[in-house]
Each structure stands twice: as C-alpha cells, then as structure tokens.
PDB file of C-alpha atoms in Angstrom:
ATOM      1  CA  MET U 277      85.481  43.480  86.275  1.00 56.00           C
ATOM      2  CA  LYS U 278      84.616  46.440  88.524  1.00 56.00           C
ATOM      3  CA  THR U 279      83.099  48.263  85.561  1.00 55.00           C
ATOM      4  CA  LYS U 280      80.769  45.346  84.770  1.00 55.00           C
ATOM      5  CA  THR U 281      79.634  45.132  88.387  1.00 54.00           C
ATOM      6  CA  PHE U 282      78.998  48.868  88.521  1.00 49.00           C
ATOM      7  CA  ALA U 283      77.068  48.733  85.235  1.00 50.00           C
ATOM      8  CA  LEU U 284      74.948  45.838  86.490  1.00 49.00           C
ATOM      9  CA  LEU U 285      74.119  47.720  89.694  1.00 54.00           C
ATOM     10  CA  ALA U 286      73.494  51.029  87.961  1.00 52.00           C
ATOM     11  CA  LEU U 287      71.138  49.625  85.322  1.00 51.00           C
ATOM     12  CA  PRO U 288      68.253  48.785  87.731  1.00 55.00           C
ATOM     13  CA  ALA U 289      68.674  52.124  89.500  1.00 53.00           C
ATOM     14  CA  ILE U 290      68.382  54.006  86.201  1.00 57.00           C
ATOM     15  CA  ALA U 291      65.330  51.959  85.225  1.00 53.00           C
ATOM     16  CA  LEU U 292      63.718  52.711  88.576  1.00 50.00           C
ATOM     17  CA  LEU U 293      64.321  56.449  88.188  1.00 49.00           C
ATOM     18  CA  ALA U 294      62.946  56.416  84.646  1.00 53.00           C
ATOM     19  CA  ALA U 295      59.760  54.752  85.872  1.00 53.00           C
ATOM     20  CA  CYS U 296      59.229  57.473  88.482  1.00 51.00           C
ATOM     21  CA  THR U 297      59.413  60.436  86.138  1.00 50.00           C
ATOM     22  CA  SER U 298      56.258  62.117  84.954  1.00 52.00           C
ATOM     23  CA  SER U 299      55.226  61.524  81.366  1.00 51.00           C
ATOM     24  CA  LYS U 300      53.876  65.066  81.058  1.00 51.00           C
ATOM     25  CA  PRO U 301      56.339  67.943  80.968  1.00 47.00           C
ATOM     26  CA  THR U 302      55.873  70.382  83.821  1.00 44.00           C
ATOM     27  CA  ARG U 303      54.726  73.848  82.919  1.00 48.00           C
ATOM     28  CA  PRO U 304      56.049  77.023  84.481  1.00 45.00           C
ATOM     29  CA  VAL U 305      53.932  78.475  87.246  1.00 43.00           C
ATOM     30  CA  ALA U 306      52.049  81.539  86.049  1.00 44.00           C
ATOM     31  CA  VAL U 307      52.735  84.583  88.202  1.00 43.00           C
ATOM     32  CA  ASP U 308      50.995  87.892  87.658  1.00 55.00           C
ATOM     33  CA  ALA U 309      54.022  90.178  87.840  1.00 54.00           C
ATOM     34  CA  SER U 310      51.825  93.284  87.806  1.00 79.00           C
ATOM     35  CA  LYS U 311      50.712  92.446  91.356  1.00 89.00           C
ATOM     36  CA  ALA U 312      54.243  92.262  92.762  1.00 93.00           C
ATOM     37  CA  ALA U 313      55.601  95.061  94.949  1.00 94.00           C
ATOM     38  CA  LEU U 314      57.729  96.858  92.350  1.00 95.00           C
ATOM     39  CA  PRO U 315      55.142  97.129  89.532  1.00 95.00           C
ATOM     40  CA  THR U 316      52.510  98.132  92.080  1.00 96.00           C
ATOM     41  CA  MET U 317      54.699 100.912  93.464  1.00 97.00           C
ATOM     42  CA  GLU U 318      55.658 102.052  89.948  1.00 96.00           C
ATOM     43  CA  ARG U 319      51.948 102.405  89.166  1.00 96.00           C
ATOM     44  CA  ILE U 320      51.306 104.280  92.419  1.00 97.00           C
ATOM     45  CA  ALA U 321      54.308 106.583  91.876  1.00 97.00           C
ATOM     46  CA  LEU U 322      53.225 107.520  88.342  1.00 97.00           C
ATOM     47  CA  ALA U 323      49.645 108.184  89.417  1.00 97.00           C
ATOM     48  CA  ALA U 324      50.689 110.147  92.523  1.00 97.00           C
ATOM     49  CA  ASN U 325      53.038 112.302  90.485  1.00 96.00           C
ATOM     50  CA  SER U 326      50.356 112.989  87.907  1.00 96.00           C
ATOM     51  CA  CYS U 327      47.383 113.461  90.241  1.00 96.00           C
ATOM     52  CA  TRP U 328      48.981 115.094  93.263  1.00 96.00           C
ATOM     53  CA  PHE U 329      51.944 117.075  91.966  1.00 95.00           C
ATOM     54  CA  LYS U 330      51.721 117.807  88.230  1.00 94.00           C
ATOM     55  CA  SER U 331      48.056 118.755  88.600  1.00 94.00           C
ATOM     56  CA  LYS U 332      49.062 121.414  91.172  1.00 91.00           C
ATOM     57  CA  ASP U 333      46.697 119.902  93.748  1.00 92.00           C
ATOM     58  CA  LYS U 334      46.265 122.343  96.652  1.00 93.00           C
ATOM     59  CA  ASP U 335      46.759 119.582  99.260  1.00 92.00           C
ATOM     60  CA  PHE U 336      50.234 118.850  97.900  1.00 94.00           C
ATOM     61  CA  ARG U 337      51.562 122.365  97.311  1.00 93.00           C
ATOM     62  CA  GLY U 338      54.838 122.808  99.094  1.00 94.00           C
ATOM     63  CA  TYR U 339      55.701 119.110  98.872  1.00 96.00           C
ATOM     64  CA  SER U 340      57.651 117.010  96.405  1.00 96.00           C
ATOM     65  CA  LEU U 341      57.679 113.336  95.513  1.00 97.00           C
ATOM     66  CA  ALA U 342      60.802 111.276  96.218  1.00 96.00           C
ATOM     67  CA  PRO U 343      60.487 107.791  94.704  1.00 95.00           C
ATOM     68  CA  GLU U 344      62.753 105.051  96.056  1.00 95.00           C
ATOM     69  CA  LEU U 345      61.666 102.208  93.810  1.00 94.00           C
ATOM     70  CA  ASN U 346      64.995 100.396  93.476  1.00 91.00           C
ATOM     71  CA  SER U 347      65.089  99.317  97.097  1.00 77.00           C
ATOM     72  CA  PHE U 348      67.447  96.517  98.075  1.00 82.00           C
ATOM     73  CA  THR U 349      65.212  95.662 101.029  1.00 84.00           C
ATOM     74  CA  GLY U 350      62.399  94.408  98.805  1.00 86.00           C
ATOM     75  CA  ARG U 351      60.208  97.326  99.862  1.00 94.00           C
ATOM     76  CA  PRO U 352      59.985  99.856  97.034  1.00 97.00           C
ATOM     77  CA  ARG U 353      58.494 103.102  98.297  1.00 97.00           C
ATOM     78  CA  ILE U 354      57.648 106.699  97.564  1.00 97.00           C
ATOM     79  CA  LEU U 355      58.138 109.554  99.986  1.00 98.00           C
ATOM     80  CA  VAL U 356      56.408 112.913 100.153  1.00 98.00           C
ATOM     81  CA  VAL U 357      58.831 115.481 101.550  1.00 98.00           C
ATOM     82  CA  PRO U 358      58.813 119.262 101.994  1.00 97.00           C
ATOM     83  CA  ALA U 359      59.789 120.815  98.651  1.00 94.00           C
ATOM     84  CA  ARG U 360      62.147 123.325 100.275  1.00 94.00           C
ATOM     85  CA  ASN U 361      63.855 120.713 102.438  1.00 93.00           C
ATOM     86  CA  PRO U 362      63.892 117.361 100.571  1.00 90.00           C
ATOM     87  CA  ALA U 363      66.464 115.871 102.974  1.00 92.00           C
ATOM     88  CA  SER U 364      64.127 116.226 105.963  1.00 93.00           C
ATOM     89  CA  ARG U 365      61.978 113.468 107.429  1.00 96.00           C
ATOM     90  CA  PRO U 366      59.221 112.314 105.037  1.00 97.00           C
ATOM     91  CA  LEU U 367      55.692 113.408 105.804  1.00 98.00           C
ATOM     92  CA  LEU U 368      54.159 110.499 103.900  1.00 98.00           C
ATOM     93  CA  VAL U 369      55.537 107.045 103.106  1.00 98.00           C
ATOM     94  CA  VAL U 370      53.857 104.602 100.733  1.00 98.00           C
ATOM     95  CA  GLN U 371      55.619 101.249 100.475  1.00 97.00           C
ATOM     96  CA  ALA U 372      54.866  97.743  99.279  1.00 97.00           C
ATOM     97  CA  GLN U 373      56.310  94.289  99.707  1.00 95.00           C
ATOM     98  CA  GLY U 374      55.579  90.764  98.538  1.00 94.00           C
ATOM     99  CA  ASN U 375      53.661  89.197  95.683  1.00 92.00           C
ATOM    100  CA  PRO U 376      50.832  90.027  95.720  1.00 93.00           C
ATOM    101  CA  ALA U 377      51.929  93.363  97.061  1.00 94.00           C
ATOM    102  CA  ARG U 378      50.902  94.493 100.517  1.00 96.00           C
ATOM    103  CA  VAL U 379      50.817  98.281 100.461  1.00 97.00           C
ATOM    104  CA  GLU U 380      51.332 100.371 103.601  1.00 97.00           C
ATOM    105  CA  THR U 381      50.731 104.106 103.887  1.00 97.00           C
ATOM    106  CA  PHE U 382      51.870 106.041 106.943  1.00 97.00           C
ATOM    107  CA  GLY U 383      53.235 109.351 108.162  1.00 97.00           C
ATOM    108  CA  PRO U 384      51.979 112.660 109.555  1.00 98.00           C
ATOM    109  CA  MET U 385      50.006 113.509 106.396  1.00 97.00           C
ATOM    110  CA  MET U 386      47.710 110.542 107.053  1.00 97.00           C
ATOM    111  CA  GLY U 387      46.469 112.285 110.209  1.00 96.00           C
ATOM    112  CA  GLU U 388      45.554 115.467 108.330  1.00 95.00           C
ATOM    113  CA  SER U 389      42.217 116.252 106.707  1.00 94.00           C
ATOM    114  CA  HIS U 390      43.266 114.751 103.369  1.00 93.00           C
ATOM    115  CA  GLY U 391      44.517 111.459 104.900  1.00 96.00           C
ATOM    116  CA  GLY U 392      41.358 109.624 103.870  1.00 95.00           C
ATOM    117  CA  ARG U 393      41.717 110.838 100.322  1.00 96.00           C
ATOM    118  CA  ILE U 394      45.366 109.726 100.227  1.00 97.00           C
ATOM    119  CA  ALA U 395      44.369 106.246 101.424  1.00 97.00           C
ATOM    120  CA  ALA U 396      41.562 106.013  98.849  1.00 96.00           C
ATOM    121  CA  ASP U 397      43.861 107.145  96.012  1.00 97.00           C
ATOM    122  CA  VAL U 398      46.620 104.700  96.980  1.00 97.00           C
ATOM    123  CA  ASN U 399      44.165 101.794  97.321  1.00 96.00           C
ATOM    124  CA  ARG U 400      42.632 102.588  93.940  1.00 96.00           C
ATOM    125  CA  TRP U 401      46.024 102.787  92.195  1.00 96.00           C
ATOM    126  CA  ALA U 402      47.280  99.635  93.953  1.00 95.00           C
ATOM    127  CA  SER U 403      44.264  97.718  92.647  1.00 93.00           C
ATOM    128  CA  GLY U 404      45.274  98.580  89.081  1.00 92.00           C
ATOM    129  CA  GLN U 405      43.005 101.529  88.421  1.00 91.00           C
ATOM    130  CA  SER U 406      44.408 104.794  87.202  1.00 86.00           C
ATOM    131  CA  GLY U 407      43.252 108.345  87.058  1.00 89.00           C
ATOM    132  CA  CYS U 408      42.649 111.136  89.499  1.00 91.00           C
ATOM    133  CA  GLN U 409      39.570 111.867  91.590  1.00 84.00           C
TER     134      GLN U 409
END
C-alpha cells in the first residue's frame, strides 16, 4: 500500500520536472584557452628566451631566464636572474593570472633604460604576436 501511495505522489512530481526541462540540449561554453594565464606565459617565456637570451641581446647579457610556469598559486611566471647567481633575488618578474590573463611586469630592470622595451615586448607577446623587435 505504501508503494502505491509513493508512486501516486511521485508521478506528478516527475511530470512537473519533465515539463521544466529545456527541449534543446545545452552546449558547452566556448573558452579561448590561449588567453588563459598559462598559455600566455608559455608564449611570453618562449619569445623572451628567443629574443632576449638566445639572440645574445646586449641588454640581457649577464642574466638568465628562470621560468616557473607550473605554479600552484595560479600565477605562472618567468624570472630574470643574474646568470652567475641564479638563486639571488630576481631582477625582473613577469607573471599572469586569470582568464583572460592579466600580465604584470615588475622588478628593478623595469626602472632601467630598457624597461620600456621590456614592457612593449611583453605586451606584444601577451597579445599573441611573436617575433623580436
């Protein structure tokens, strides 16, 4: 008897829920993953390594690149450190967070004569462009 009562009460509830569902299947939300923090910083790290260090750029002699892309804080970053003392405090930090990525660049190198160039390079690479200038 209890089963019949439960079935009689459940039937209208199921019908009501069925009437409320959408007839169209929902589609996944499109997210441009290339604008997230990690892909943005990967792009910046590759370009910085190529344009600043492998090209033997005079402004970056004596420095080395220390990428920290697998950050557990959600802020992948690259560091520019003295080549002879890589454990010392970074002279330049470029980091990103969020989707779309918000890129920050800071450190003592930004106050030097080539700080404007660093900012322009990072902004260009963050926007998806590549290449050296």
